[in-house]
JSON list of C-alpha atoms in Angstrom, two decimals:
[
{"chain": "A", "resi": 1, "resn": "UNK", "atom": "CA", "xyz": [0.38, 54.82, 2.95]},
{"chain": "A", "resi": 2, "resn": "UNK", "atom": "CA", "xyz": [-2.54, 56.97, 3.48]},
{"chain": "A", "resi": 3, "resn": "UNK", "atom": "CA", "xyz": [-3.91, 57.90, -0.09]},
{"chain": "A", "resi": 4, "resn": "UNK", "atom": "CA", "xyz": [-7.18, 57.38, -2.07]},
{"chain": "A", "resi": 5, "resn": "UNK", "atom": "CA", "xyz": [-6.50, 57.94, -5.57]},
{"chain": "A", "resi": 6, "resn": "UNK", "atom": "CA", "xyz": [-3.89, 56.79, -8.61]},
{"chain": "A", "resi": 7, "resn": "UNK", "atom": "CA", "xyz": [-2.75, 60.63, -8.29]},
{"chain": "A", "resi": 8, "resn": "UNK", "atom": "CA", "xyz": [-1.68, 60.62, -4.52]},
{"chain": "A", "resi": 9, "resn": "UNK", "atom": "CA", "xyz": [-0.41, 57.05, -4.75]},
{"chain": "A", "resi": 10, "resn": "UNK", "atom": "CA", "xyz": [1.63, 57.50, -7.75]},
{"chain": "A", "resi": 11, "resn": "UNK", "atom": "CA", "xyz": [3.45, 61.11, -5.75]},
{"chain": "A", "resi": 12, "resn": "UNK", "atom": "CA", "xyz": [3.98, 59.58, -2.51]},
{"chain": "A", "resi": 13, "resn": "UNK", "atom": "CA", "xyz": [5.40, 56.31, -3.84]},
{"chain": "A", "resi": 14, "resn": "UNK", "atom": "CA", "xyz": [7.53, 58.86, -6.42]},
{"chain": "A", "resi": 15, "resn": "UNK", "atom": "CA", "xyz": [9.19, 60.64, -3.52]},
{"chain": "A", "resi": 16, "resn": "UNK", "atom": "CA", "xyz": [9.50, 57.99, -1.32]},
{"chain": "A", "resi": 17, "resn": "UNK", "atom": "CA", "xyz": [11.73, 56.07, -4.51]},
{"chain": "A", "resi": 18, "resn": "UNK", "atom": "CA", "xyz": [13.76, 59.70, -5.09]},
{"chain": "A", "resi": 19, "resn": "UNK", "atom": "CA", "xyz": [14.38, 59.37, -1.69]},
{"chain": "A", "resi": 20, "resn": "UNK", "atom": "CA", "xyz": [15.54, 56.22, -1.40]},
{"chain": "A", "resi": 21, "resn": "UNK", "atom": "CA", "xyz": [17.90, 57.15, -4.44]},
{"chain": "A", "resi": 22, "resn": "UNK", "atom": "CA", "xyz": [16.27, 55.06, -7.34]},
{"chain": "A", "resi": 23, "resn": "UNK", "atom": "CA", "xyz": [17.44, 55.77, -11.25]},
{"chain": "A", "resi": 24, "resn": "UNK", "atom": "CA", "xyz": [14.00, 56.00, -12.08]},
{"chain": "A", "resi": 25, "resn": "UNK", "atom": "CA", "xyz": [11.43, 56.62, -9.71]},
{"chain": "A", "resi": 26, "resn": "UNK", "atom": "CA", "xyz": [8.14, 57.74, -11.90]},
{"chain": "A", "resi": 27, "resn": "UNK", "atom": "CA", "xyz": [8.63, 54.71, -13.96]},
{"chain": "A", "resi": 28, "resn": "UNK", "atom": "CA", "xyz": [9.05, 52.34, -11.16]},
{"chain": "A", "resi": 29, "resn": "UNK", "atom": "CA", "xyz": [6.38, 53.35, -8.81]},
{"chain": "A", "resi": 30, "resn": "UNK", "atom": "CA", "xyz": [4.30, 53.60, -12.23]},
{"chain": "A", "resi": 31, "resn": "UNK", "atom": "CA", "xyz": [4.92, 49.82, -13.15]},
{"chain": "A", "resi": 32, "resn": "UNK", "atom": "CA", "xyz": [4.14, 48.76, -9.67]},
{"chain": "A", "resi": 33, "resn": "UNK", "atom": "CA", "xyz": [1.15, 50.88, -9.47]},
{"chain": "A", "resi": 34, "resn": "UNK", "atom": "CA", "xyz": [-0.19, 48.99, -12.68]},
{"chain": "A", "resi": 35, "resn": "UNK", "atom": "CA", "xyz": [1.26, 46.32, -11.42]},
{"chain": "A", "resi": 36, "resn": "UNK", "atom": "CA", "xyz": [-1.09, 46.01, -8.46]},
{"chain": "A", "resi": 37, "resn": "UNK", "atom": "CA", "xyz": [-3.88, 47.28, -10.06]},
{"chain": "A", "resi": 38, "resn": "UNK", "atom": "CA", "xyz": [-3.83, 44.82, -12.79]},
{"chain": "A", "resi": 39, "resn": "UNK", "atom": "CA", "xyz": [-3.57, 47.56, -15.64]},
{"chain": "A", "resi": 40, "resn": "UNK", "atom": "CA", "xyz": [-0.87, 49.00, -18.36]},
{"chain": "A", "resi": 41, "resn": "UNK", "atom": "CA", "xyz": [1.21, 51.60, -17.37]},
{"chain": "A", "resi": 42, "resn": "UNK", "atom": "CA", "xyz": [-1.17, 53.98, -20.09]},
{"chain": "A", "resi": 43, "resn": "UNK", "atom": "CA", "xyz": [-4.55, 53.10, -17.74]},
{"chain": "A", "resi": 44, "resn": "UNK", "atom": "CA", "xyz": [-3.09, 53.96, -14.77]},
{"chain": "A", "resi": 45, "resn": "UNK", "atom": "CA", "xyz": [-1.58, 57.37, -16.41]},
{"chain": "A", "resi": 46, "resn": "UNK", "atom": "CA", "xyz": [-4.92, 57.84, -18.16]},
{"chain": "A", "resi": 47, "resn": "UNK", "atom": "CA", "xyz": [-7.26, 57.82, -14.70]},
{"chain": "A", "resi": 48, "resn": "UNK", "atom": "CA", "xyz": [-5.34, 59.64, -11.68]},
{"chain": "A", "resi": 49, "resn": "UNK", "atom": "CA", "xyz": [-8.69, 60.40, -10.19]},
{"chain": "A", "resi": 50, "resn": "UNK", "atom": "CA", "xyz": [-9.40, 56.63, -9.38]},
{"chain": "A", "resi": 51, "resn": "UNK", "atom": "CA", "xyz": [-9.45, 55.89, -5.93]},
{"chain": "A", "resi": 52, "resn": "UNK", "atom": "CA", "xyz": [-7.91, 52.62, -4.69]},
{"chain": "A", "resi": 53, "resn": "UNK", "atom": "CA", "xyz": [-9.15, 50.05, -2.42]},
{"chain": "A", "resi": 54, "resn": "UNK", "atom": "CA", "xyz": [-7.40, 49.65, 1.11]},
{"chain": "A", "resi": 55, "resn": "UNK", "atom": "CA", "xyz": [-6.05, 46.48, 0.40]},
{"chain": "A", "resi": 56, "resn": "UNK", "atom": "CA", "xyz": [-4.37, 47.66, -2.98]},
{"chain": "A", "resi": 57, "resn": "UNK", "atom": "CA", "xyz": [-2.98, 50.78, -1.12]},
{"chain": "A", "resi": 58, "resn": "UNK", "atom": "CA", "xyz": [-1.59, 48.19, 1.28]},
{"chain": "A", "resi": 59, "resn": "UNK", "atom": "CA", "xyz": [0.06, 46.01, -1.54]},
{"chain": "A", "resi": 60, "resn": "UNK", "atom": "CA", "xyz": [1.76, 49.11, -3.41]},
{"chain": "A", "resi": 61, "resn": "UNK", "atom": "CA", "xyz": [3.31, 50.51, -0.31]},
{"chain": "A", "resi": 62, "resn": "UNK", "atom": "CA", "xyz": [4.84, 47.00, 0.29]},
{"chain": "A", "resi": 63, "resn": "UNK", "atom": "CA", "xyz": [6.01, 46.93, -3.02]},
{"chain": "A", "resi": 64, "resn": "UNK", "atom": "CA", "xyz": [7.23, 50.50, -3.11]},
{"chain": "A", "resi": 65, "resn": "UNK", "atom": "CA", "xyz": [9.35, 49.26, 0.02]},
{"chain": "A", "resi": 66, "resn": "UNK", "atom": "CA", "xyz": [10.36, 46.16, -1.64]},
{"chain": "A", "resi": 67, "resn": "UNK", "atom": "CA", "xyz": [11.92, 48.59, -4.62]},
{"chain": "A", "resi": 68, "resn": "UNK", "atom": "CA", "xyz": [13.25, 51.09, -1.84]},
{"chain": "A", "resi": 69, "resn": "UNK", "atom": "CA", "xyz": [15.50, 48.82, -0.68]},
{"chain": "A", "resi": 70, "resn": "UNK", "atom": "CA", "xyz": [16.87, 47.75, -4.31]},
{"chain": "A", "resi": 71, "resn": "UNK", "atom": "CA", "xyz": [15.23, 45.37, -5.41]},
{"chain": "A", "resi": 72, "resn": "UNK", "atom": "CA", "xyz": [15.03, 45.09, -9.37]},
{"chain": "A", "resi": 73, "resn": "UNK", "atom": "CA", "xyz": [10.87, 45.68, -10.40]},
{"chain": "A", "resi": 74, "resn": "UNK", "atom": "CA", "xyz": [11.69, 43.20, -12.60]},
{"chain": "A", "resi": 75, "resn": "UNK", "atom": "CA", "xyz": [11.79, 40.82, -9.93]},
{"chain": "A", "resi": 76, "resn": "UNK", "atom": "CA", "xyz": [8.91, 42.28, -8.09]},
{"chain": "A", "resi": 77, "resn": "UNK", "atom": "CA", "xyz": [6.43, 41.93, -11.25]},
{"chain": "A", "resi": 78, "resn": "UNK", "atom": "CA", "xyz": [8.05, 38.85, -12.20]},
{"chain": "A", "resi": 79, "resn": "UNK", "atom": "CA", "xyz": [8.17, 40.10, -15.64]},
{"chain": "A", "resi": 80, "resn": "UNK", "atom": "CA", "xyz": [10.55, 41.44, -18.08]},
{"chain": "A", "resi": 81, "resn": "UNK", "atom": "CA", "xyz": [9.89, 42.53, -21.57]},
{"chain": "A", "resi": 82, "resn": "UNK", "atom": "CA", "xyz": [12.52, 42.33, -23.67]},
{"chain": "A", "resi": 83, "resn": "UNK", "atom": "CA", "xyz": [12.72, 42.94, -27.83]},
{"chain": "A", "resi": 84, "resn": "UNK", "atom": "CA", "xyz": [8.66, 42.56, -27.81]},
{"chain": "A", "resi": 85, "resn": "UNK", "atom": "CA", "xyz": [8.92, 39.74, -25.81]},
{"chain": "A", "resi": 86, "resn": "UNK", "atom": "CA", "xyz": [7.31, 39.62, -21.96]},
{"chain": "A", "resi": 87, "resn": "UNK", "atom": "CA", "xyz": [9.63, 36.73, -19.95]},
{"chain": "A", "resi": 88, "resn": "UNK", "atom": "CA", "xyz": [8.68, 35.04, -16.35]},
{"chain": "A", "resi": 89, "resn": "UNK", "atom": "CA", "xyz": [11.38, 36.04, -14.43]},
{"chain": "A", "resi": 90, "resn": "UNK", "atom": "CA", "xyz": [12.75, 35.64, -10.89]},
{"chain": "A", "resi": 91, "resn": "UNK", "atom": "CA", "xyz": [16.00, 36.11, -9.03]},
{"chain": "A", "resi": 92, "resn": "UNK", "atom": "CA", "xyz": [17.47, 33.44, -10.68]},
{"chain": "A", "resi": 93, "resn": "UNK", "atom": "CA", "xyz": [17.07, 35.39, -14.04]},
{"chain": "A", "resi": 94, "resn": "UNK", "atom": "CA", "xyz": [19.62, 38.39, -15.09]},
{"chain": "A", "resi": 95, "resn": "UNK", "atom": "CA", "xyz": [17.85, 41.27, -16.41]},
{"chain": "A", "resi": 96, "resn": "UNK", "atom": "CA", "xyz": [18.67, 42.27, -19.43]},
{"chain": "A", "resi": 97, "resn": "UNK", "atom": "CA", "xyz": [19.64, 45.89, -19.77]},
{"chain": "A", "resi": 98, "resn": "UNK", "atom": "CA", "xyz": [18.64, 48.41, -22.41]},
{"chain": "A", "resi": 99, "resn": "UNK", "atom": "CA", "xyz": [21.55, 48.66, -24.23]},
{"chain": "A", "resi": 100, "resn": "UNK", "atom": "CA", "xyz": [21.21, 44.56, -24.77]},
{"chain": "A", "resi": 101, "resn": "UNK", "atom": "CA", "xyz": [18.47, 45.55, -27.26]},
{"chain": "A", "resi": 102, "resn": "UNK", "atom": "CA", "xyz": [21.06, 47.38, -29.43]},
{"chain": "A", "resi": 103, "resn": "UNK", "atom": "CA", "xyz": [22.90, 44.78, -29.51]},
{"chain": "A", "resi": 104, "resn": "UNK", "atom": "CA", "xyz": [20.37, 42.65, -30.71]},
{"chain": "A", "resi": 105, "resn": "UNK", "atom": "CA", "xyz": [18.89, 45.10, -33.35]},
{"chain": "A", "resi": 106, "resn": "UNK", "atom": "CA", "xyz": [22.90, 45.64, -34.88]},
{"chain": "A", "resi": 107, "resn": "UNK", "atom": "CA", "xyz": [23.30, 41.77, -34.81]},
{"chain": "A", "resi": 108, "resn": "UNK", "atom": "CA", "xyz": [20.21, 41.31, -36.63]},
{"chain": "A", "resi": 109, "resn": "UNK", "atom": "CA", "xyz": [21.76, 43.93, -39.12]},
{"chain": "A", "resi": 110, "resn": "UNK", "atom": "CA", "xyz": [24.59, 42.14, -39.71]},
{"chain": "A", "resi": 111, "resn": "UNK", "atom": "CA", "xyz": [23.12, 39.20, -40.24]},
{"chain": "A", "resi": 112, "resn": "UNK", "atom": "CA", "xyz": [20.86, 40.35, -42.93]},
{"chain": "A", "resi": 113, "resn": "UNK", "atom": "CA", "xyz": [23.77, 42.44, -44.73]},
{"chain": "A", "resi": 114, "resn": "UNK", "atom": "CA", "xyz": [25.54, 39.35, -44.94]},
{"chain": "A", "resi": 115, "resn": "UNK", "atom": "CA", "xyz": [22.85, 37.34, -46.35]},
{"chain": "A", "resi": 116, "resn": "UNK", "atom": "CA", "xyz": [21.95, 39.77, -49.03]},
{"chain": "A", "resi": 117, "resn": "UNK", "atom": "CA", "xyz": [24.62, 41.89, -49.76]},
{"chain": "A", "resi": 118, "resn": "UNK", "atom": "CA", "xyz": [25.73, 39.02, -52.54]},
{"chain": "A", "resi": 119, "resn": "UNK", "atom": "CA", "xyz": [25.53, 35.41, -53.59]},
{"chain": "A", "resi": 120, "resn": "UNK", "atom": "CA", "xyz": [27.72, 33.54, -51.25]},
{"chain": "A", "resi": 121, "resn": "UNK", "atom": "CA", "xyz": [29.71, 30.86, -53.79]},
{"chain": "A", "resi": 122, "resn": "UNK", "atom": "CA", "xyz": [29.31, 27.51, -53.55]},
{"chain": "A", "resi": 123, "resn": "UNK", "atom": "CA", "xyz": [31.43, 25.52, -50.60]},
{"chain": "A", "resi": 124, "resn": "UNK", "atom": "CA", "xyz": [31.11, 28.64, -48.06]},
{"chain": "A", "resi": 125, "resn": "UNK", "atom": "CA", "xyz": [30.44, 27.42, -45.07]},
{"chain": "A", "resi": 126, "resn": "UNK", "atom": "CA", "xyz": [27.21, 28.44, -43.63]},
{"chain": "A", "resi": 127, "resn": "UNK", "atom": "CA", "xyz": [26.23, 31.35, -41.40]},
{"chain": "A", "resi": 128, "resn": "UNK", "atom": "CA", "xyz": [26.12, 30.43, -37.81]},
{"chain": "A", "resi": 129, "resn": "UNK", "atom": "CA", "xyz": [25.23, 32.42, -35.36]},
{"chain": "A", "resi": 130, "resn": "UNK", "atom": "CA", "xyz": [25.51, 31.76, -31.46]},
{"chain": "A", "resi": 131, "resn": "UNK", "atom": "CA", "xyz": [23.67, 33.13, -28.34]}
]
């Protein structure tokens, strides 16, 4: 890669992702961007006129490659957020996908509705619920 700043980083490793046929190429190369800069996602939107060092330049492109070829960014941050939560994760780990949330956020519904909706009599058996 041959850039100096957030701006021309963020384009070149954008095409080189559409090219390479990813889902979502802005939000990739912006993860890994922040990624190897050590910032949120925000910063590195918020300053496109910062330059980079040579070494981080270096860094992105092989990460840009590493995502080029498939690999998950989860993987390649070693982080996945998930319901608020950040996890460690590695290619041992399946990562989740967005509609897993839902499913977590109607399951929590449920749960509530049944333990408010009215008195449960005596001798029910308790609510379980299992991951």
């Amino acid at each position: 890669m041959t850039v100096a700043t957030v701006r021309e980083a963020l384009e070149e490793g954008i095409g080189r992702l559409r090219a390479a046929g990813s889902e979502s190429p802005r939000l990739d190369a912006e993860l890994l961007l922040g990624h190897v800069l050590g910032l949120e996602r925000t910063q590195v939107l918020a300053h496109p006129e910062a330059r980079l060092g040579d070494g981080q330049l270096e860094r992105y492109g092989l990460l840009i490659e590493r995502r080029a070829v498939g690999e998950p960014v989860a993987y390649i941050r070693g982080t996945k957020e998930f319901f608020g939560l950040a996890f460690n994760v590695d290619q041992r780990a399946l990562i989740p996908r967005p509609e897993t949330e839902r499913l977590v956020e109607l399951t929590l519904e449920r749960i509530v509705e049944a333990l408010t909706r009215a008195p449960r009599p005596p001798g029910t058996p308790p609510l379980r619920v299992l991951d």
